[in-house]
Amino acid sequence: RIAARTHTTPSHSSTSNESLRSHTRQSSSIPPTPTPNSQNPPARGRPRLPRSAMPYDTASALFDHPTVAECYADVTAPGSFVSQMANNTLPVANFKAFLAHDAHYLFNYNRAYAAALVKSPDVKHQTIFHGLIGGTLDEIKHVEGACARWGAVRGAVHPAAQAYIDFLEGLHPAAVPLEELIAGMTPCMRLYTNLGRDYVKRGLVVQGCAYQEWFDAYAGEEMESLTRNLEALLPAPKDGGGLSSKVEANYVRAMELERDFFAAFA
């Protein structure tokens, strides 16, 4: 997963900059009550991009998997971590814990990209993974910077984060086909891309939200392009049949782990 270079960095406007700085200084655990955007109230149900936003057949089919759809609905449900961020009601302590764990997770996620680079069968694959590794390193630096600004310090690794890391590490060995590793990594990219684009483009983030930068970071075209680059490496359905059972199982399991990761900090 690679965010735009503004990940949780107060840069989109002077008003938002001051909002972020003021919330960083606050001693209270919950940000002030926001002023909702009456013209774009938060939608109920399952906000997500139309199928046409994901042009690759395999990627679309996997994202439309019933279990994946349920996970996305859970991640965006009222009262969820993402919903609380968008409504500006997420306790600051929860966001700080999420940030600290995200930095730890990203380090391990990038190790999976390194494993994919080793498995690459050609220069095309190497080039794509080289770009994804570099982008993730940039994101790690920005998340660590956000941790410093918000005073986020990770203690013991949450079981939900460790379970996700263990899953990815299980896909590192040379005996695991590259397509199975890619399937286990793609949900992270697609989920964050859709969340950013859904909430920003549809006006689902309340005005003056302290967490606006988090949504902005994943809403840009750079993130969409990088996600599509990874999705393009997913295998096409086999002749006369569907996807490999392991490809489907890894994609679904990764999305379940994403859901659990977010839920751990709600």
PDB file of C-alpha atoms in Angstrom:
ATOM      1  CA  ARG A   1       0.000   0.000   0.000  1.00  0.00           C
ATOM      2  CA  ILE A   2       1.401   3.358  -0.969  1.00  0.00           C
ATOM      3  CA  ALA A   3      -0.287   6.576   0.070  1.00  0.00           C
ATOM      4  CA  ALA A   4       0.187   9.904  -1.592  1.00  0.00           C
ATOM      5  CA  ARG A   5       3.060  11.852  -0.123  1.00  0.00           C
ATOM      6  CA  THR A   6       0.690  13.819   2.128  1.00  0.00           C
ATOM      7  CA  HIS A   7      -0.176  10.877   4.395  1.00  0.00           C
ATOM      8  CA  THR A   8      -1.471  12.405   7.652  1.00  0.00           C
ATOM      9  CA  THR A   9       0.606  15.495   6.843  1.00  0.00           C
ATOM     10  CA  PRO A  10      -1.241  18.785   7.456  1.00  0.00           C
ATOM     11  CA  SER A  11      -0.860  20.338   4.030  1.00  0.00           C
ATOM     12  CA  HIS A  12      -4.162  20.656   2.195  1.00  0.00           C
ATOM     13  CA  SER A  13      -5.208  24.005   3.629  1.00  0.00           C
ATOM     14  CA  SER A  14      -4.281  26.440   6.361  1.00  0.00           C
ATOM     15  CA  THR A  15      -7.565  25.696   8.120  1.00  0.00           C
ATOM     16  CA  SER A  16      -6.886  21.976   8.109  1.00  0.00           C
ATOM     17  CA  ASN A  17      -3.281  22.584   9.162  1.00  0.00           C
ATOM     18  CA  GLU A  18      -4.393  24.424  12.242  1.00  0.00           C
ATOM     19  CA  SER A  19      -7.043  21.771  12.924  1.00  0.00           C
ATOM     20  CA  LEU A  20      -4.427  19.042  12.884  1.00  0.00           C
ATOM     21  CA  ARG A  21      -1.982  21.002  15.034  1.00  0.00           C
ATOM     22  CA  SER A  22      -4.656  21.898  17.561  1.00  0.00           C
ATOM     23  CA  HIS A  23      -5.819  18.300  17.879  1.00  0.00           C
ATOM     24  CA  THR A  24      -2.244  17.170  18.316  1.00  0.00           C
ATOM     25  CA  ARG A  25      -1.921  19.507  21.301  1.00  0.00           C
ATOM     26  CA  GLN A  26      -5.216  18.506  22.895  1.00  0.00           C
ATOM     27  CA  SER A  27      -5.186  16.538  26.113  1.00  0.00           C
ATOM     28  CA  SER A  28      -8.797  15.365  25.736  1.00  0.00           C
ATOM     29  CA  SER A  29      -9.395  11.930  24.246  1.00  0.00           C
ATOM     30  CA  ILE A  30     -12.113  12.886  21.749  1.00  0.00           C
ATOM     31  CA  PRO A  31     -11.996  15.742  19.214  1.00  0.00           C
ATOM     32  CA  PRO A  32     -14.637  18.477  19.468  1.00  0.00           C
ATOM     33  CA  THR A  33     -18.027  17.832  17.887  1.00  0.00           C
ATOM     34  CA  PRO A  34     -17.686  18.567  14.157  1.00  0.00           C
ATOM     35  CA  THR A  35     -19.939  20.613  11.924  1.00  0.00           C
ATOM     36  CA  PRO A  36     -21.491  18.180   9.431  1.00  0.00           C
ATOM     37  CA  ASN A  37     -21.517  18.979   5.753  1.00  0.00           C
ATOM     38  CA  SER A  38     -25.262  19.282   5.249  1.00  0.00           C
ATOM     39  CA  GLN A  39     -24.955  19.130   1.472  1.00  0.00           C
ATOM     40  CA  ASN A  40     -23.058  15.842   1.589  1.00  0.00           C
ATOM     41  CA  PRO A  41     -24.263  13.871   4.604  1.00  0.00           C
ATOM     42  CA  PRO A  42     -22.547  10.544   5.318  1.00  0.00           C
ATOM     43  CA  ALA A  43     -24.214   7.842   3.282  1.00  0.00           C
ATOM     44  CA  ARG A  44     -25.697   4.804   4.944  1.00  0.00           C
ATOM     45  CA  GLY A  45     -24.967   1.299   3.837  1.00  0.00           C
ATOM     46  CA  ARG A  46     -21.927   0.365   1.803  1.00  0.00           C
ATOM     47  CA  PRO A  47     -20.157   3.253   0.040  1.00  0.00           C
ATOM     48  CA  ARG A  48     -17.855   1.994  -2.695  1.00  0.00           C
ATOM     49  CA  LEU A  49     -16.668   2.884  -6.147  1.00  0.00           C
ATOM     50  CA  PRO A  50     -18.484   1.560  -9.206  1.00  0.00           C
ATOM     51  CA  ARG A  51     -17.119  -1.541 -10.871  1.00  0.00           C
ATOM     52  CA  SER A  52     -15.846   0.553 -13.797  1.00  0.00           C
ATOM     53  CA  ALA A  53     -13.259   2.115 -11.490  1.00  0.00           C
ATOM     54  CA  MET A  54     -11.487  -1.255 -11.368  1.00  0.00           C
ATOM     55  CA  PRO A  55     -10.886  -2.173 -15.013  1.00  0.00           C
ATOM     56  CA  TYR A  56      -9.148  -5.518 -14.528  1.00  0.00           C
ATOM     57  CA  ASP A  57     -11.497  -8.496 -14.693  1.00  0.00           C
ATOM     58  CA  THR A  58      -9.710 -10.530 -12.028  1.00  0.00           C
ATOM     59  CA  ALA A  59      -9.475  -7.585  -9.640  1.00  0.00           C
ATOM     60  CA  SER A  60     -13.155  -6.758 -10.104  1.00  0.00           C
ATOM     61  CA  ALA A  61     -14.221 -10.358  -9.609  1.00  0.00           C
ATOM     62  CA  LEU A  62     -12.201 -10.675  -6.410  1.00  0.00           C
ATOM     63  CA  PHE A  63     -13.418  -7.374  -4.973  1.00  0.00           C
ATOM     64  CA  ASP A  64     -16.991  -8.433  -5.701  1.00  0.00           C
ATOM     65  CA  HIS A  65     -16.550 -11.698  -3.800  1.00  0.00           C
ATOM     66  CA  PRO A  66     -19.375 -11.946  -1.199  1.00  0.00           C
ATOM     67  CA  THR A  67     -17.013 -12.228   1.765  1.00  0.00           C
ATOM     68  CA  VAL A  68     -14.935  -9.301   0.521  1.00  0.00           C
ATOM     69  CA  ALA A  69     -18.120  -7.251   0.121  1.00  0.00           C
ATOM     70  CA  GLU A  70     -19.091  -8.075   3.708  1.00  0.00           C
ATOM     71  CA  CYS A  71     -15.663  -7.001   4.946  1.00  0.00           C
ATOM     72  CA  TYR A  72     -15.910  -3.680   3.108  1.00  0.00           C
ATOM     73  CA  ALA A  73     -19.343  -3.132   4.596  1.00  0.00           C
ATOM     74  CA  ASP A  74     -17.931  -3.798   8.079  1.00  0.00           C
ATOM     75  CA  VAL A  75     -15.022  -1.384   7.549  1.00  0.00           C
ATOM     76  CA  THR A  76     -17.380   1.417   6.487  1.00  0.00           C
ATOM     77  CA  ALA A  77     -20.324   0.657   8.789  1.00  0.00           C
ATOM     78  CA  PRO A  78     -21.635   3.300  11.220  1.00  0.00           C
ATOM     79  CA  GLY A  79     -19.468   3.230  14.331  1.00  0.00           C
ATOM     80  CA  SER A  80     -16.501   1.637  12.529  1.00  0.00           C
ATOM     81  CA  PHE A  81     -12.984   3.062  12.791  1.00  0.00           C
ATOM     82  CA  VAL A  82     -13.236   4.673   9.343  1.00  0.00           C
ATOM     83  CA  SER A  83     -16.717   6.018  10.012  1.00  0.00           C
ATOM     84  CA  GLN A  84     -15.573   7.552  13.289  1.00  0.00           C
ATOM     85  CA  MET A  85     -12.636   9.191  11.524  1.00  0.00           C
ATOM     86  CA  ALA A  86     -14.918  10.629   8.841  1.00  0.00           C
ATOM     87  CA  ASN A  87     -17.338  11.946  11.486  1.00  0.00           C
ATOM     88  CA  ASN A  88     -14.439  13.337  13.552  1.00  0.00           C
ATOM     89  CA  THR A  89     -15.575  11.329  16.590  1.00  0.00           C
ATOM     90  CA  LEU A  90     -12.682   8.856  16.764  1.00  0.00           C
ATOM     91  CA  PRO A  91     -10.803   9.256  20.069  1.00  0.00           C
ATOM     92  CA  VAL A  92      -7.315  10.626  19.492  1.00  0.00           C
ATOM     93  CA  ALA A  93      -5.826   7.758  21.518  1.00  0.00           C
ATOM     94  CA  ASN A  94      -7.330   5.257  19.071  1.00  0.00           C
ATOM     95  CA  PHE A  95      -5.893   7.083  16.078  1.00  0.00           C
ATOM     96  CA  LYS A  96      -2.475   7.232  17.702  1.00  0.00           C
ATOM     97  CA  ALA A  97      -2.549   3.494  18.381  1.00  0.00           C
ATOM     98  CA  PHE A  98      -3.569   2.878  14.767  1.00  0.00           C
ATOM     99  CA  LEU A  99      -0.758   5.071  13.431  1.00  0.00           C
ATOM    100  CA  ALA A 100       1.885   3.319  15.513  1.00  0.00           C
ATOM    101  CA  HIS A 101       0.722  -0.106  14.398  1.00  0.00           C
ATOM    102  CA  ASP A 102       0.411   1.044  10.798  1.00  0.00           C
ATOM    103  CA  ALA A 103       4.081   2.025  10.752  1.00  0.00           C
ATOM    104  CA  HIS A 104       5.004  -1.411  12.095  1.00  0.00           C
ATOM    105  CA  TYR A 105       2.732  -3.148   9.604  1.00  0.00           C
ATOM    106  CA  LEU A 106       4.070  -1.162   6.638  1.00  0.00           C
ATOM    107  CA  PHE A 107       7.633  -2.272   7.384  1.00  0.00           C
ATOM    108  CA  ASN A 108       6.486  -5.879   7.195  1.00  0.00           C
ATOM    109  CA  TYR A 109       4.248  -5.248   4.196  1.00  0.00           C
ATOM    110  CA  ASN A 110       7.274  -3.906   2.334  1.00  0.00           C
ATOM    111  CA  ARG A 111       9.170  -7.094   3.144  1.00  0.00           C
ATOM    112  CA  ALA A 112       6.442  -8.941   1.245  1.00  0.00           C
ATOM    113  CA  TYR A 113       7.106  -6.686  -1.753  1.00  0.00           C
ATOM    114  CA  ALA A 114      10.787  -7.605  -1.445  1.00  0.00           C
ATOM    115  CA  ALA A 115       9.815 -11.280  -1.523  1.00  0.00           C
ATOM    116  CA  ALA A 116       7.726 -10.596  -4.623  1.00  0.00           C
ATOM    117  CA  LEU A 117      10.708  -8.896  -6.258  1.00  0.00           C
ATOM    118  CA  VAL A 118      12.790 -12.031  -5.694  1.00  0.00           C
ATOM    119  CA  LYS A 119      10.026 -14.169  -7.229  1.00  0.00           C
ATOM    120  CA  SER A 120       9.695 -11.898 -10.289  1.00  0.00           C
ATOM    121  CA  PRO A 121       9.941 -13.802 -13.578  1.00  0.00           C
ATOM    122  CA  ASP A 122      10.919 -10.804 -15.719  1.00  0.00           C
ATOM    123  CA  VAL A 123      12.025  -7.174 -15.762  1.00  0.00           C
ATOM    124  CA  LYS A 124       8.429  -5.947 -16.027  1.00  0.00           C
ATOM    125  CA  HIS A 125       7.556  -7.484 -12.675  1.00  0.00           C
ATOM    126  CA  GLN A 126      10.817  -6.302 -11.134  1.00  0.00           C
ATOM    127  CA  THR A 127      10.119  -2.746 -12.272  1.00  0.00           C
ATOM    128  CA  ILE A 128       6.638  -2.720 -10.770  1.00  0.00           C
ATOM    129  CA  PHE A 129       7.780  -4.129  -7.435  1.00  0.00           C
ATOM    130  CA  HIS A 130      10.776  -1.788  -7.358  1.00  0.00           C
ATOM    131  CA  GLY A 131       8.381   1.145  -7.638  1.00  0.00           C
ATOM    132  CA  LEU A 132       6.049  -0.249  -4.985  1.00  0.00           C
ATOM    133  CA  ILE A 133       8.931  -0.844  -2.569  1.00  0.00           C
ATOM    134  CA  GLY A 134      10.213   2.716  -3.009  1.00  0.00           C
ATOM    135  CA  GLY A 135       6.745   4.150  -2.572  1.00  0.00           C
ATOM    136  CA  THR A 136       6.171   2.149   0.596  1.00  0.00           C
ATOM    137  CA  LEU A 137       9.478   3.383   2.019  1.00  0.00           C
ATOM    138  CA  ASP A 138       8.258   6.942   1.415  1.00  0.00           C
ATOM    139  CA  GLU A 139       4.985   6.125   3.129  1.00  0.00           C
ATOM    140  CA  ILE A 140       6.769   4.618   6.109  1.00  0.00           C
ATOM    141  CA  LYS A 141       8.731   7.859   6.537  1.00  0.00           C
ATOM    142  CA  HIS A 142       5.540   9.912   6.465  1.00  0.00           C
ATOM    143  CA  VAL A 143       3.682   7.615   8.843  1.00  0.00           C
ATOM    144  CA  GLU A 144       6.619   7.763  11.238  1.00  0.00           C
ATOM    145  CA  GLY A 145       6.515  11.548  10.902  1.00  0.00           C
ATOM    146  CA  ALA A 146       2.811  11.506  11.723  1.00  0.00           C
ATOM    147  CA  CYS A 147       3.548   9.299  14.738  1.00  0.00           C
ATOM    148  CA  ALA A 148       6.028  11.891  15.972  1.00  0.00           C
ATOM    149  CA  ARG A 149       3.588  14.777  15.513  1.00  0.00           C
ATOM    150  CA  TRP A 150       0.694  12.984  17.184  1.00  0.00           C
ATOM    151  CA  GLY A 151       2.859  11.432  19.900  1.00  0.00           C
ATOM    152  CA  ALA A 152       2.007   7.888  18.781  1.00  0.00           C
ATOM    153  CA  VAL A 153       4.136   5.215  20.424  1.00  0.00           C
ATOM    154  CA  ARG A 154       3.483   1.529  19.877  1.00  0.00           C
ATOM    155  CA  GLY A 155       3.609  -0.843  22.792  1.00  0.00           C
ATOM    156  CA  ALA A 156       2.957  -4.554  22.397  1.00  0.00           C
ATOM    157  CA  VAL A 157       1.843  -5.523  18.900  1.00  0.00           C
ATOM    158  CA  HIS A 158      -1.923  -5.985  18.740  1.00  0.00           C
ATOM    159  CA  PRO A 159      -2.936  -9.559  17.831  1.00  0.00           C
ATOM    160  CA  ALA A 160      -4.876  -8.304  14.808  1.00  0.00           C
ATOM    161  CA  ALA A 161      -1.747  -6.649  13.411  1.00  0.00           C
ATOM    162  CA  GLN A 162       0.422  -9.657  14.170  1.00  0.00           C
ATOM    163  CA  ALA A 163      -2.038 -12.016  12.492  1.00  0.00           C
ATOM    164  CA  TYR A 164      -1.839  -9.962   9.295  1.00  0.00           C
ATOM    165  CA  ILE A 165       1.958  -9.875   9.412  1.00  0.00           C
ATOM    166  CA  ASP A 166       2.121 -13.627  10.004  1.00  0.00           C
ATOM    167  CA  PHE A 167      -0.163 -14.198   7.028  1.00  0.00           C
ATOM    168  CA  LEU A 168       2.096 -12.185   4.722  1.00  0.00           C
ATOM    169  CA  GLU A 169       5.246 -13.868   6.021  1.00  0.00           C
ATOM    170  CA  GLY A 170       3.660 -17.209   5.227  1.00  0.00           C
ATOM    171  CA  LEU A 171       3.634 -16.172   1.563  1.00  0.00           C
ATOM    172  CA  HIS A 172       7.367 -15.302   1.431  1.00  0.00           C
ATOM    173  CA  PRO A 173       8.878 -18.772   0.812  1.00  0.00           C
ATOM    174  CA  ALA A 174      10.096 -19.558  -2.697  1.00  0.00           C
ATOM    175  CA  ALA A 175       7.687 -22.492  -2.902  1.00  0.00           C
ATOM    176  CA  VAL A 176       4.697 -20.099  -2.782  1.00  0.00           C
ATOM    177  CA  PRO A 177       3.765 -18.978  -6.330  1.00  0.00           C
ATOM    178  CA  LEU A 178       4.073 -15.264  -7.020  1.00  0.00           C
ATOM    179  CA  GLU A 179       0.399 -14.984  -7.957  1.00  0.00           C
ATOM    180  CA  GLU A 180      -0.604 -16.232  -4.503  1.00  0.00           C
ATOM    181  CA  LEU A 181       1.603 -13.611  -2.826  1.00  0.00           C
ATOM    182  CA  ILE A 182       0.181 -10.863  -5.052  1.00  0.00           C
ATOM    183  CA  ALA A 183      -3.359 -11.964  -4.175  1.00  0.00           C
ATOM    184  CA  GLY A 184      -2.509 -11.663  -0.482  1.00  0.00           C
ATOM    185  CA  MET A 185      -1.123  -8.125  -0.912  1.00  0.00           C
ATOM    186  CA  THR A 186      -3.612  -6.548  -3.315  1.00  0.00           C
ATOM    187  CA  PRO A 187      -6.570  -6.121  -0.904  1.00  0.00           C
ATOM    188  CA  CYS A 188      -4.601  -3.659   1.207  1.00  0.00           C
ATOM    189  CA  MET A 189      -3.991  -1.433  -1.801  1.00  0.00           C
ATOM    190  CA  ARG A 190      -7.526  -1.651  -3.184  1.00  0.00           C
ATOM    191  CA  LEU A 191      -9.194  -1.156   0.183  1.00  0.00           C
ATOM    192  CA  TYR A 192      -7.269   2.008   1.073  1.00  0.00           C
ATOM    193  CA  THR A 193      -7.693   3.389  -2.441  1.00  0.00           C
ATOM    194  CA  ASN A 194     -11.440   2.880  -2.365  1.00  0.00           C
ATOM    195  CA  LEU A 195     -11.786   4.322   1.118  1.00  0.00           C
ATOM    196  CA  GLY A 196      -9.913   7.478   0.165  1.00  0.00           C
ATOM    197  CA  ARG A 197     -11.791   7.986  -3.083  1.00  0.00           C
ATOM    198  CA  ASP A 198     -15.206   7.117  -1.634  1.00  0.00           C
ATOM    199  CA  TYR A 199     -15.035   9.413   1.342  1.00  0.00           C
ATOM    200  CA  VAL A 200     -13.313  12.367  -0.313  1.00  0.00           C
ATOM    201  CA  LYS A 201     -15.017  12.404  -3.692  1.00  0.00           C
ATOM    202  CA  ARG A 202     -18.470  11.804  -2.193  1.00  0.00           C
ATOM    203  CA  GLY A 203     -18.040  14.392   0.560  1.00  0.00           C
ATOM    204  CA  LEU A 204     -18.396  11.890   3.405  1.00  0.00           C
ATOM    205  CA  VAL A 205     -15.747  13.520   5.608  1.00  0.00           C
ATOM    206  CA  VAL A 206     -17.207  16.253   7.823  1.00  0.00           C
ATOM    207  CA  GLN A 207     -15.901  19.781   7.532  1.00  0.00           C
ATOM    208  CA  GLY A 208     -12.988  20.570   9.824  1.00  0.00           C
ATOM    209  CA  CYS A 209     -12.205  16.885  10.390  1.00  0.00           C
ATOM    210  CA  ALA A 210      -8.935  16.343  12.239  1.00  0.00           C
ATOM    211  CA  TYR A 211      -8.354  13.199  10.188  1.00  0.00           C
ATOM    212  CA  GLN A 212      -8.955  14.751   6.759  1.00  0.00           C
ATOM    213  CA  GLU A 213      -5.330  14.166   5.726  1.00  0.00           C
ATOM    214  CA  TRP A 214      -5.683  10.422   6.171  1.00  0.00           C
ATOM    215  CA  PHE A 215      -8.494  10.333   3.592  1.00  0.00           C
ATOM    216  CA  ASP A 216      -6.738  12.764   1.243  1.00  0.00           C
ATOM    217  CA  ALA A 217      -3.617  10.596   1.249  1.00  0.00           C
ATOM    218  CA  TYR A 218      -5.436   7.686  -0.365  1.00  0.00           C
ATOM    219  CA  ALA A 219      -7.823   9.562  -2.643  1.00  0.00           C
ATOM    220  CA  GLY A 220      -5.368  10.681  -5.310  1.00  0.00           C
ATOM    221  CA  GLU A 221      -4.728   9.372  -8.801  1.00  0.00           C
ATOM    222  CA  GLU A 222      -1.207   8.258  -7.798  1.00  0.00           C
ATOM    223  CA  MET A 223      -2.653   5.767  -5.338  1.00  0.00           C
ATOM    224  CA  GLU A 224      -5.186   4.516  -7.892  1.00  0.00           C
ATOM    225  CA  SER A 225      -2.461   4.088 -10.502  1.00  0.00           C
ATOM    226  CA  LEU A 226      -0.199   2.125  -8.159  1.00  0.00           C
ATOM    227  CA  THR A 227      -3.102  -0.084  -7.114  1.00  0.00           C
ATOM    228  CA  ARG A 228      -3.943  -0.840 -10.723  1.00  0.00           C
ATOM    229  CA  ASN A 229      -0.301  -1.680 -11.429  1.00  0.00           C
ATOM    230  CA  LEU A 230      -0.437  -4.340  -8.743  1.00  0.00           C
ATOM    231  CA  GLU A 231      -3.880  -5.559  -9.785  1.00  0.00           C
ATOM    232  CA  ALA A 232      -2.628  -5.977 -13.346  1.00  0.00           C
ATOM    233  CA  LEU A 233      -0.300  -8.714 -12.079  1.00  0.00           C
ATOM    234  CA  LEU A 234      -3.167 -10.806 -10.733  1.00  0.00           C
ATOM    235  CA  PRO A 235      -3.610 -13.952 -12.825  1.00  0.00           C
ATOM    236  CA  ALA A 236      -6.329 -14.185 -15.432  1.00  0.00           C
ATOM    237  CA  PRO A 237      -8.954 -16.907 -14.962  1.00  0.00           C
ATOM    238  CA  LYS A 238      -7.796 -20.230 -16.312  1.00  0.00           C
ATOM    239  CA  ASP A 239      -9.234 -21.451 -19.600  1.00  0.00           C
ATOM    240  CA  GLY A 240     -12.685 -22.849 -19.047  1.00  0.00           C
ATOM    241  CA  GLY A 241     -12.602 -22.167 -15.337  1.00  0.00           C
ATOM    242  CA  GLY A 242     -12.265 -19.639 -12.591  1.00  0.00           C
ATOM    243  CA  LEU A 243      -9.379 -18.362 -10.534  1.00  0.00           C
ATOM    244  CA  SER A 244      -6.984 -20.544  -8.627  1.00  0.00           C
ATOM    245  CA  SER A 245      -8.522 -21.515  -5.299  1.00  0.00           C
ATOM    246  CA  LYS A 246      -5.418 -20.258  -3.468  1.00  0.00           C
ATOM    247  CA  VAL A 247      -5.514 -16.902  -5.243  1.00  0.00           C
ATOM    248  CA  GLU A 248      -9.137 -16.427  -4.242  1.00  0.00           C
ATOM    249  CA  ALA A 249      -8.558 -17.715  -0.699  1.00  0.00           C
ATOM    250  CA  ASN A 250      -5.560 -15.427  -0.129  1.00  0.00           C
ATOM    251  CA  TYR A 251      -7.396 -12.362  -1.409  1.00  0.00           C
ATOM    252  CA  VAL A 252     -10.395 -13.067   0.804  1.00  0.00           C
ATOM    253  CA  ARG A 253      -8.243 -13.825   3.852  1.00  0.00           C
ATOM    254  CA  ALA A 254      -6.250 -10.619   3.416  1.00  0.00           C
ATOM    255  CA  MET A 255      -9.452  -8.574   3.299  1.00  0.00           C
ATOM    256  CA  GLU A 256     -10.680 -10.278   6.471  1.00  0.00           C
ATOM    257  CA  LEU A 257      -7.398  -9.353   8.147  1.00  0.00           C
ATOM    258  CA  GLU A 258      -7.770  -5.750   6.948  1.00  0.00           C
ATOM    259  CA  ARG A 259     -11.229  -5.624   8.511  1.00  0.00           C
ATOM    260  CA  ASP A 260      -9.888  -7.008  11.796  1.00  0.00           C
ATOM    261  CA  PHE A 261      -6.983  -4.540  11.793  1.00  0.00           C
ATOM    262  CA  PHE A 262      -9.327  -1.548  11.500  1.00  0.00           C
ATOM    263  CA  ALA A 263     -11.777  -2.990  14.028  1.00  0.00           C
ATOM    264  CA  ALA A 264      -8.998  -3.380  16.588  1.00  0.00           C
ATOM    265  CA  PHE A 265      -8.704   0.410  16.916  1.00  0.00           C
ATOM    266  CA  ALA A 266     -12.367   1.462  16.662  1.00  0.00           C
TER     267      ALA A 266
END
